[in-house]
Each structure stands twice: as C-alpha cells, then as structure tokens.
Amino acid sequence: MASRGTVKASANFNASADAEVLQKAMKGLGTDEDAILQLLTARSNAQRQEIKAAYKTLFGKDLVDDLKGELGGKFETLIVALMTPPLTYDVTCLRNAIKGAGTDEKVLVEILSSRSAQQVKDIVAAYRQEYDDDLEEDVCGDTSGHFKRLLVILLQANRQTGIQEGNIETDAQALFKAGEEKYGTDEQSFVTILGNRSAQHLRKVFDAYMKMSGYEMEESIQRETSGGLKDLLLAVVKCARSVPAYFAETLYYAMKGAGTDDNTLIRVMVSRSEVDLLDIRVEFRKMFACSLHSMIKGDTGGDYRKALLLLCGGDDA
C-alpha cells in the first residue's frame, strides 16, 4: 500500500552532506532556521535518523541537543518531534500525558483510538523497554470508571477482524437497549462492543443502529455519556468510520476559535505526515469551509508556520 503521507523520502539522499548543512546553519552567530526547516521537512523520518547518526560521526555531538540549544518555543517542539522516531514519539507523548501535572486525557484518547492493533502492541512493548513500566498499570493508576475500562480494552489490542454478519443486528440492539431505550445508560455494553469489534463490522452496526433508533451512533453517545468516556467513545466511533476524517476534525478544533492547541497541532501533523496526511487534507476540505493549508496559515506564524505548511504540502483551495 502506497503511503498517503505528504512527506516522502528524498531521492538523492546523502546523510553526511545534510549533517554538514545543519551544522553550518547552527554555527557562529545567529541560526539559519530556514535552512533547518527546509531540509528536515523534505526528508523522511528514517532519513532524519541517518542524518542524526552522520552528525554524531562527523562532529561528535548530538544533533537533537544542538537543535534544542539553537531553537526555541513551538518551532523547537515541532523540529524535535520531527527528529523523533514514530514509535518513540507515540510512547513519549503517552508518558508525558500520564506523568505530567494532571492526566492529559486528550492524548490517551487520540493515540489509543487511532492506532492499529499492531501499533498498540508495539507501543506497549516500547513503553516497557523505555521506562521499565507497564503502560496499562500507569494508565489505570491515572484514570477511573468506564473510561479506564475502555482504555484497558484498547491496550489489549485484540480487536476482532472482519465482519461477523450474525452479530450486526444483535450488537446494534444491545447498544440501543443500553442507551436510548433505557432510563440511565449501561456503559459497559458500549465499552465492550465498541472496544472489541473491527472497524468494518462497526460501520455495519452503526447503519443498523441508525435504522433501528433513528439516531447516529455519535448523537446517542453525546446524549448518553459524559466526560472522558464520551470523548473516548466518540473517538473510537469516528476512527471506525474514517481515521483521516477523525484527524481532520481534530486539527480543525485545535485551531478553531480563540487560541490554538499547538501541542495537538504538532502531534497530529508530525505523526500523520508519512501516513495519511493527504487523505486528512481531502477530508478537511470536505468537512469545513476552508483548506487545512489556509487554516494553518491563518492560525500560526513565523518559522513554525513555514515548517507546518511544508508538512501540509499543497493547498486544497
């Protein structure tokens, strides 16, 4: 399957030559930020790792440490994210979300609902290797109730595959009985069904649910649940429908209104840049009255904006 990312590997790649360009950009008085961002956004993550190795070989210094010393603010955060291998990046984001002041539930929700079962298995293993801690235990220590239960289910990474034709109606009925038809909500049914069925199966369940209840799954979740659980259930449903559409919406709300959620903007742009950012752009244009490019342009500034727009690629006017 061809990558639907905006960032591709550079064809005539020479890690040592790139390392020298970066060293020159940081040498002496002042930093050539433009040279740094133009180069790094035009290389794949695997190539950036080779540049990091070449930099150490040539200069005896760590490239990321040098970049941190020269850059600042959101631009620095973005460049350091680009320099981090994708799996390490996910693991670091989760660790910071759990170990920071208060739990950043948004990050747990976004990563665990959008990654494939294999990616979640890799994340759990890498987390243990990196921190000598159990991700599930850390998540459980920081969350509670049905929100915690659904996170634990997602961490098992045991989603069924394919469509269980015989279960479509019964799943839709169970969800209907657990929510709209009941006084109070039986959250456990939502958690078990939405946490364990495949995306293809769930899409059929959502159609059957709509026929049965007259509501979209998302409408019922909005009405029947609240807090972290609501956010997680909605993310799981949206990702079952379309991961790119889920991220298009995530990006839109990170920038909409007063103030920008830069952490989310950076996290999504970096982590999807080699996966499906082209599809995210298409969905964004379909869902909202502007392109992703124009919204980033209007919402950010300076070298930070330049680098984000290069990651975004074209403008879908």
mmCIF file of C-alpha atoms in Angstrom:
data_model
loop_
_atom_site.group_PDB
_atom_site.id
_atom_site.type_symbol
_atom_site.label_atom_id
_atom_site.label_comp_id
_atom_site.label_asym_id
_atom_site.label_seq_id
_atom_site.Cartn_x
_atom_site.Cartn_y
_atom_site.Cartn_z
ATOM 1 C CA MET A 1 0.000 0.000 0.000
ATOM 2 C CA ALA A 2 1.469 3.345 -1.061
ATOM 3 C CA SER A 3 1.854 5.860 1.736
ATOM 4 C CA ARG A 4 -0.748 8.615 1.743
ATOM 5 C CA GLY A 5 1.658 10.893 3.555
ATOM 6 C CA THR A 6 2.779 14.323 2.397
ATOM 7 C CA VAL A 7 6.392 13.716 3.417
ATOM 8 C CA LYS A 8 8.353 11.310 1.219
ATOM 9 C CA ALA A 9 11.912 10.043 1.339
ATOM 10 C CA SER A 10 14.330 12.285 -0.569
ATOM 11 C CA ALA A 11 15.639 10.608 -3.739
ATOM 12 C CA ASN A 12 19.268 11.782 -3.872
ATOM 13 C CA PHE A 13 19.888 11.403 -0.182
ATOM 14 C CA ASN A 14 23.275 11.949 1.427
ATOM 15 C CA ALA A 15 23.199 11.897 5.226
ATOM 16 C CA SER A 16 26.678 13.389 5.683
ATOM 17 C CA ALA A 17 26.001 16.270 3.289
ATOM 18 C CA ASP A 18 22.733 17.011 5.153
ATOM 19 C CA ALA A 19 24.522 16.866 8.503
ATOM 20 C CA GLU A 20 27.006 19.464 7.241
ATOM 21 C CA VAL A 21 24.199 21.754 6.037
ATOM 22 C CA LEU A 22 22.613 21.589 9.505
ATOM 23 C CA GLN A 23 25.900 22.192 11.290
ATOM 24 C CA LYS A 24 26.569 25.235 9.093
ATOM 25 C CA ALA A 25 23.037 26.530 9.803
ATOM 26 C CA MET A 26 23.770 26.474 13.554
ATOM 27 C CA LYS A 27 27.403 27.602 13.528
ATOM 28 C CA GLY A 28 28.512 31.055 14.609
ATOM 29 C CA LEU A 29 26.226 33.967 15.356
ATOM 30 C CA GLY A 30 22.554 33.533 14.635
ATOM 31 C CA THR A 31 20.828 30.430 13.343
ATOM 32 C CA ASP A 32 19.597 29.824 9.804
ATOM 33 C CA GLU A 33 16.171 28.466 10.792
ATOM 34 C CA ASP A 34 15.015 28.456 7.199
ATOM 35 C CA ALA A 35 17.788 26.069 6.109
ATOM 36 C CA ILE A 36 16.929 23.744 9.007
ATOM 37 C CA LEU A 37 13.189 23.581 8.350
ATOM 38 C CA GLN A 38 13.533 23.319 4.561
ATOM 39 C CA LEU A 39 15.882 20.355 4.913
ATOM 40 C CA LEU A 40 14.141 18.401 7.677
ATOM 41 C CA THR A 41 10.608 18.642 6.225
ATOM 42 C CA ALA A 42 11.969 17.304 2.904
ATOM 43 C CA ARG A 43 13.360 14.099 4.459
ATOM 44 C CA SER A 44 11.552 11.020 5.767
ATOM 45 C CA ASN A 45 11.847 10.130 9.446
ATOM 46 C CA ALA A 46 14.153 7.198 8.613
ATOM 47 C CA GLN A 47 16.430 9.606 6.722
ATOM 48 C CA ARG A 48 16.425 12.043 9.655
ATOM 49 C CA GLN A 49 17.709 9.210 11.864
ATOM 50 C CA GLU A 50 20.562 8.639 9.398
ATOM 51 C CA ILE A 51 21.356 12.371 9.447
ATOM 52 C CA LYS A 52 21.445 12.253 13.272
ATOM 53 C CA ALA A 53 23.935 9.350 13.130
ATOM 54 C CA ALA A 54 26.094 11.092 10.486
ATOM 55 C CA TYR A 55 26.082 14.306 12.546
ATOM 56 C CA LYS A 56 27.456 12.483 15.576
ATOM 57 C CA THR A 57 30.082 10.722 13.433
ATOM 58 C CA LEU A 58 31.236 13.976 11.835
ATOM 59 C CA PHE A 59 31.042 16.384 14.774
ATOM 60 C CA GLY A 60 30.939 14.250 17.937
ATOM 61 C CA LYS A 61 27.750 15.977 19.062
ATOM 62 C CA ASP A 62 24.082 15.070 19.333
ATOM 63 C CA LEU A 63 22.021 16.756 16.607
ATOM 64 C CA VAL A 64 18.823 16.988 18.683
ATOM 65 C CA ASP A 65 20.689 18.559 21.616
ATOM 66 C CA ASP A 66 22.240 21.119 19.253
ATOM 67 C CA LEU A 67 18.853 21.918 17.699
ATOM 68 C CA LYS A 68 17.344 22.376 21.161
ATOM 69 C CA GLY A 69 20.179 24.739 22.046
ATOM 70 C CA GLU A 70 19.626 26.882 18.944
ATOM 71 C CA LEU A 71 15.840 26.913 18.583
ATOM 72 C CA GLY A 72 13.023 27.840 20.924
ATOM 73 C CA GLY A 73 9.288 27.753 21.544
ATOM 74 C CA LYS A 74 6.773 25.932 19.380
ATOM 75 C CA PHE A 75 9.197 25.785 16.452
ATOM 76 C CA GLU A 76 11.691 23.857 18.603
ATOM 77 C CA THR A 77 8.943 21.480 19.782
ATOM 78 C CA LEU A 78 7.970 20.811 16.154
ATOM 79 C CA ILE A 79 11.545 20.188 14.954
ATOM 80 C CA VAL A 80 12.345 17.890 17.892
ATOM 81 C CA ALA A 81 9.119 15.956 17.145
ATOM 82 C CA LEU A 82 10.208 15.552 13.512
ATOM 83 C CA MET A 83 13.554 14.189 14.708
ATOM 84 C CA THR A 84 11.912 11.526 16.905
ATOM 85 C CA PRO A 85 11.247 8.021 15.503
ATOM 86 C CA PRO A 86 7.432 7.497 15.195
ATOM 87 C CA LEU A 87 7.143 4.738 17.798
ATOM 88 C CA THR A 88 9.314 6.633 20.288
ATOM 89 C CA TYR A 89 7.203 9.725 19.615
ATOM 90 C CA ASP A 90 3.932 7.951 20.475
ATOM 91 C CA VAL A 91 5.478 6.454 23.603
ATOM 92 C CA THR A 92 6.886 9.829 24.735
ATOM 93 C CA CYS A 93 3.544 11.568 24.150
ATOM 94 C CA LEU A 94 1.741 8.935 26.245
ATOM 95 C CA ARG A 95 4.348 9.085 29.020
ATOM 96 C CA ASN A 96 4.096 12.893 29.227
ATOM 97 C CA ALA A 97 0.296 12.674 29.184
ATOM 98 C CA ILE A 98 0.329 10.333 32.184
ATOM 99 C CA LYS A 99 3.267 11.708 34.165
ATOM 100 C CA GLY A 100 2.663 15.416 33.640
ATOM 101 C CA ALA A 101 0.705 17.551 36.093
ATOM 102 C CA GLY A 102 -2.770 16.018 35.841
ATOM 103 C CA THR A 103 -3.541 13.489 33.125
ATOM 104 C CA ASP A 104 -3.781 14.773 29.563
ATOM 105 C CA GLU A 105 -6.734 12.576 28.609
ATOM 106 C CA LYS A 106 -6.851 14.065 25.107
ATOM 107 C CA VAL A 107 -3.527 12.404 24.207
ATOM 108 C CA LEU A 108 -4.550 8.994 25.595
ATOM 109 C CA VAL A 109 -7.817 9.191 23.651
ATOM 110 C CA GLU A 110 -6.224 10.281 20.373
ATOM 111 C CA ILE A 111 -3.385 7.771 20.265
ATOM 112 C CA LEU A 112 -5.162 4.693 21.621
ATOM 113 C CA SER A 113 -8.282 5.109 19.490
ATOM 114 C CA SER A 114 -6.479 5.810 16.189
ATOM 115 C CA ARG A 115 -3.555 3.360 16.129
ATOM 116 C CA SER A 116 -3.834 -0.158 14.694
ATOM 117 C CA ALA A 117 -3.754 -3.221 16.978
ATOM 118 C CA GLN A 118 -0.162 -3.952 15.903
ATOM 119 C CA GLN A 119 0.888 -0.362 16.604
ATOM 120 C CA VAL A 120 -0.653 -0.549 20.091
ATOM 121 C CA LYS A 121 1.228 -3.806 20.785
ATOM 122 C CA ASP A 122 4.459 -2.110 19.663
ATOM 123 C CA ILE A 123 3.708 0.930 21.839
ATOM 124 C CA VAL A 124 3.143 -1.242 24.941
ATOM 125 C CA ALA A 125 6.445 -3.095 24.336
ATOM 126 C CA ALA A 126 8.422 0.081 23.611
ATOM 127 C CA TYR A 127 6.968 1.808 26.685
ATOM 128 C CA ARG A 128 8.148 -1.051 28.891
ATOM 129 C CA GLN A 129 11.589 -1.001 27.287
ATOM 130 C CA GLU A 130 11.957 2.778 27.557
ATOM 131 C CA TYR A 131 10.619 3.338 31.092
ATOM 132 C CA ASP A 132 10.649 -0.126 32.678
ATOM 133 C CA ASP A 133 6.967 0.472 33.480
ATOM 134 C CA ASP A 134 3.728 -1.179 32.426
ATOM 135 C CA LEU A 135 1.651 1.216 30.286
ATOM 136 C CA GLU A 136 -1.607 -0.425 31.347
ATOM 137 C CA GLU A 137 -0.744 -0.048 35.051
ATOM 138 C CA ASP A 138 0.245 3.592 34.524
ATOM 139 C CA VAL A 139 -2.995 4.295 32.651
ATOM 140 C CA CYS A 140 -5.048 2.546 35.333
ATOM 141 C CA GLY A 141 -3.350 4.498 38.099
ATOM 142 C CA ASP A 142 -4.382 7.719 36.425
ATOM 143 C CA THR A 143 -7.944 7.036 35.213
ATOM 144 C CA SER A 144 -11.154 5.520 36.547
ATOM 145 C CA GLY A 145 -14.553 4.034 35.730
ATOM 146 C CA HIS A 146 -15.673 3.012 32.264
ATOM 147 C CA PHE A 147 -13.170 5.443 30.732
ATOM 148 C CA LYS A 148 -10.407 3.351 32.311
ATOM 149 C CA ARG A 149 -12.063 0.083 31.230
ATOM 150 C CA LEU A 150 -12.241 1.101 27.585
ATOM 151 C CA LEU A 151 -8.604 2.274 27.620
ATOM 152 C CA VAL A 152 -7.631 -1.118 29.067
ATOM 153 C CA ILE A 153 -9.601 -2.915 26.327
ATOM 154 C CA LEU A 154 -7.859 -0.825 23.649
ATOM 155 C CA LEU A 155 -4.469 -1.597 25.233
ATOM 156 C CA GLN A 156 -5.145 -5.342 24.843
ATOM 157 C CA ALA A 157 -5.049 -4.727 21.066
ATOM 158 C CA ASN A 158 -7.288 -7.753 20.483
ATOM 159 C CA ARG A 159 -9.915 -6.226 18.210
ATOM 160 C CA GLN A 160 -11.720 -8.817 16.089
ATOM 161 C CA THR A 161 -11.079 -8.806 12.343
ATOM 162 C CA GLY A 162 -13.620 -8.882 9.544
ATOM 163 C CA ILE A 163 -17.394 -8.719 9.794
ATOM 164 C CA GLN A 164 -19.477 -11.058 11.952
ATOM 165 C CA GLU A 165 -22.646 -10.991 9.840
ATOM 166 C CA GLY A 166 -24.636 -12.816 12.520
ATOM 167 C CA ASN A 167 -23.790 -10.229 15.190
ATOM 168 C CA ILE A 168 -24.580 -6.975 13.372
ATOM 169 C CA GLU A 169 -28.237 -6.812 14.450
ATOM 170 C CA THR A 170 -27.600 -8.139 17.959
ATOM 171 C CA ASP A 171 -24.782 -5.609 18.539
ATOM 172 C CA ALA A 172 -26.985 -2.755 17.289
ATOM 173 C CA GLN A 173 -29.815 -3.954 19.542
ATOM 174 C CA ALA A 174 -27.517 -4.259 22.557
ATOM 175 C CA LEU A 175 -26.327 -0.664 22.038
ATOM 176 C CA PHE A 176 -29.913 0.544 21.606
ATOM 177 C CA LYS A 177 -31.049 -1.239 24.778
ATOM 178 C CA ALA A 178 -28.006 0.055 26.677
ATOM 179 C CA GLY A 179 -28.671 3.679 25.772
ATOM 180 C CA GLU A 180 -31.681 5.218 24.099
ATOM 181 C CA GLU A 181 -34.174 2.608 25.301
ATOM 182 C CA LYS A 182 -33.079 2.578 28.914
ATOM 183 C CA TYR A 183 -33.533 5.022 31.781
ATOM 184 C CA GLY A 184 -29.885 5.697 32.605
ATOM 185 C CA THR A 185 -27.135 4.175 30.475
ATOM 186 C CA ASP A 186 -25.457 0.772 30.572
ATOM 187 C CA GLU A 187 -21.964 2.000 29.706
ATOM 188 C CA GLN A 188 -20.442 -1.468 29.841
ATOM 189 C CA SER A 189 -22.230 -2.571 26.637
ATOM 190 C CA PHE A 190 -20.876 0.455 24.778
ATOM 191 C CA VAL A 191 -17.377 -0.168 26.072
ATOM 192 C CA THR A 192 -17.342 -3.893 25.254
ATOM 193 C CA ILE A 193 -18.851 -3.664 21.759
ATOM 194 C CA LEU A 194 -17.066 -0.513 20.578
ATOM 195 C CA GLY A 195 -13.775 -1.680 22.091
ATOM 196 C CA ASN A 196 -13.746 -5.168 20.573
ATOM 197 C CA ARG A 197 -15.359 -5.191 17.118
ATOM 198 C CA SER A 198 -13.492 -4.443 13.888
ATOM 199 C CA ALA A 199 -13.937 -1.112 12.109
ATOM 200 C CA GLN A 200 -15.698 -2.793 9.139
ATOM 201 C CA HIS A 201 -18.081 -4.590 11.493
ATOM 202 C CA LEU A 202 -18.806 -1.420 13.494
ATOM 203 C CA ARG A 203 -19.680 0.539 10.356
ATOM 204 C CA LYS A 204 -22.393 -2.045 9.615
ATOM 205 C CA VAL A 205 -23.539 -1.891 13.247
ATOM 206 C CA PHE A 206 -23.813 1.927 13.034
ATOM 207 C CA ASP A 207 -26.037 1.594 9.942
ATOM 208 C CA ALA A 208 -28.264 -0.960 11.670
ATOM 209 C CA TYR A 209 -28.360 1.243 14.793
ATOM 210 C CA MET A 210 -29.445 4.239 12.723
ATOM 211 C CA LYS A 211 -32.286 2.231 11.124
ATOM 212 C CA MET A 212 -33.384 0.909 14.497
ATOM 213 C CA SER A 213 -33.175 4.078 16.607
ATOM 214 C CA GLY A 214 -33.276 6.945 14.133
ATOM 215 C CA TYR A 215 -30.037 8.272 15.631
ATOM 216 C CA GLU A 216 -26.428 8.305 14.508
ATOM 217 C CA MET A 217 -24.204 6.460 16.988
ATOM 218 C CA GLU A 218 -22.393 9.733 17.768
ATOM 219 C CA GLU A 219 -25.660 11.501 18.678
ATOM 220 C CA SER A 220 -26.547 8.807 21.201
ATOM 221 C CA ILE A 221 -23.067 8.873 22.752
ATOM 222 C CA GLN A 222 -23.267 12.687 23.059
ATOM 223 C CA ARG A 223 -26.560 12.367 24.907
ATOM 224 C CA GLU A 224 -25.994 9.237 26.953
ATOM 225 C CA THR A 225 -22.412 9.659 28.241
ATOM 226 C CA SER A 226 -20.155 12.435 29.538
ATOM 227 C CA GLY A 227 -16.578 13.391 30.364
ATOM 228 C CA GLY A 228 -13.576 11.328 29.327
ATOM 229 C CA LEU A 229 -15.709 8.321 28.458
ATOM 230 C CA LYS A 230 -17.776 10.371 25.990
ATOM 231 C CA ASP A 231 -14.615 11.722 24.323
ATOM 232 C CA LEU A 232 -13.112 8.238 24.034
ATOM 233 C CA LEU A 233 -16.297 6.586 22.712
ATOM 234 C CA LEU A 234 -16.687 9.354 20.119
ATOM 235 C CA ALA A 235 -13.051 8.966 19.026
ATOM 236 C CA VAL A 236 -13.439 5.188 18.697
ATOM 237 C CA VAL A 237 -16.627 5.591 16.619
ATOM 238 C CA LYS A 238 -15.092 8.286 14.406
ATOM 239 C CA CYS A 239 -11.944 6.207 13.821
ATOM 240 C CA ALA A 240 -14.095 3.181 12.935
ATOM 241 C CA ARG A 241 -15.805 5.353 10.305
ATOM 242 C CA SER A 242 -12.636 7.050 8.983
ATOM 243 C CA VAL A 243 -9.280 7.719 10.666
ATOM 244 C CA PRO A 244 -8.418 10.597 8.271
ATOM 245 C CA ALA A 245 -11.787 12.264 8.958
ATOM 246 C CA TYR A 246 -11.164 11.894 12.697
ATOM 247 C CA PHE A 247 -7.816 13.673 12.366
ATOM 248 C CA ALA A 248 -9.249 16.350 10.063
ATOM 249 C CA GLU A 249 -11.740 17.186 12.791
ATOM 250 C CA THR A 250 -9.052 17.024 15.489
ATOM 251 C CA LEU A 251 -6.916 19.532 13.556
ATOM 252 C CA TYR A 252 -9.865 21.831 12.913
ATOM 253 C CA TYR A 253 -10.808 22.051 16.589
ATOM 254 C CA ALA A 254 -7.157 22.504 17.595
ATOM 255 C CA MET A 255 -7.174 25.753 15.591
ATOM 256 C CA LYS A 256 -10.792 26.930 15.697
ATOM 257 C CA GLY A 257 -11.741 29.872 17.913
ATOM 258 C CA ALA A 258 -9.501 31.869 20.226
ATOM 259 C CA GLY A 259 -6.067 30.383 20.854
ATOM 260 C CA THR A 260 -4.509 27.338 19.234
ATOM 261 C CA ASP A 261 -3.885 23.936 20.810
ATOM 262 C CA ASP A 262 -0.336 23.801 19.463
ATOM 263 C CA ASN A 263 0.514 20.505 21.130
ATOM 264 C CA THR A 264 -2.304 18.760 19.251
ATOM 265 C CA LEU A 265 -1.476 20.575 16.015
ATOM 266 C CA ILE A 266 2.172 19.479 16.216
ATOM 267 C CA ARG A 267 1.359 15.924 17.333
ATOM 268 C CA VAL A 268 -1.097 15.267 14.501
ATOM 269 C CA MET A 269 0.887 16.985 11.724
ATOM 270 C CA VAL A 270 4.065 15.124 12.674
ATOM 271 C CA SER A 271 2.582 11.700 13.396
ATOM 272 C CA ARG A 272 0.418 11.615 10.235
ATOM 273 C CA SER A 273 2.899 13.296 7.847
ATOM 274 C CA GLU A 274 4.101 9.954 6.456
ATOM 275 C CA VAL A 275 0.851 8.024 6.986
ATOM 276 C CA ASP A 276 -2.323 9.683 5.694
ATOM 277 C CA LEU A 277 -1.991 13.464 5.710
ATOM 278 C CA LEU A 278 -3.050 13.617 2.040
ATOM 279 C CA ASP A 279 -6.316 11.888 2.982
ATOM 280 C CA ILE A 280 -6.701 14.128 6.033
ATOM 281 C CA ARG A 281 -6.422 17.159 3.741
ATOM 282 C CA VAL A 282 -9.144 15.786 1.437
ATOM 283 C CA GLU A 283 -11.468 15.101 4.390
ATOM 284 C CA PHE A 284 -10.722 18.511 5.906
ATOM 285 C CA ARG A 285 -11.733 20.274 2.675
ATOM 286 C CA LYS A 286 -14.943 18.201 2.525
ATOM 287 C CA MET A 287 -15.931 18.857 6.146
ATOM 288 C CA PHE A 288 -15.014 22.519 6.557
ATOM 289 C CA ALA A 289 -15.313 25.735 4.576
ATOM 290 C CA CYS A 290 -11.546 26.081 4.113
ATOM 291 C CA SER A 291 -8.434 24.023 3.387
ATOM 292 C CA LEU A 292 -6.072 22.718 6.071
ATOM 293 C CA HIS A 293 -3.315 24.822 4.473
ATOM 294 C CA SER A 294 -5.295 28.066 4.735
ATOM 295 C CA MET A 295 -6.307 27.389 8.333
ATOM 296 C CA ILE A 296 -2.706 26.711 9.423
ATOM 297 C CA LYS A 297 -1.597 29.819 7.550
ATOM 298 C CA GLY A 298 -4.144 31.980 9.330
ATOM 299 C CA ASP A 299 -3.546 30.497 12.739
ATOM 300 C CA THR A 300 0.246 30.309 13.118
ATOM 301 C CA GLY A 301 3.269 32.479 12.411
ATOM 302 C CA GLY A 302 6.992 32.648 11.707
ATOM 303 C CA ASP A 303 9.254 29.636 11.156
ATOM 304 C CA TYR A 304 6.690 27.496 12.977
ATOM 305 C CA ARG A 305 4.116 28.337 10.291
ATOM 306 C CA LYS A 306 6.624 27.806 7.463
ATOM 307 C CA ALA A 307 7.517 24.336 8.706
ATOM 308 C CA LEU A 308 3.868 23.311 9.290
ATOM 309 C CA LEU A 309 2.894 24.466 5.793
ATOM 310 C CA LEU A 310 5.735 22.431 4.279
ATOM 311 C CA LEU A 311 4.498 19.381 6.184
ATOM 312 C CA CYS A 312 0.976 20.093 4.973
ATOM 313 C CA GLY A 313 2.137 20.246 1.371
ATOM 314 C CA GLY A 314 -0.280 21.771 -1.140
ATOM 315 C CA ASP A 315 -3.298 23.994 -0.616
ATOM 316 C CA ASP A 316 -6.651 22.412 -1.476
ATOM 317 C CA ALA A 317 -8.340 25.679 -2.386
#
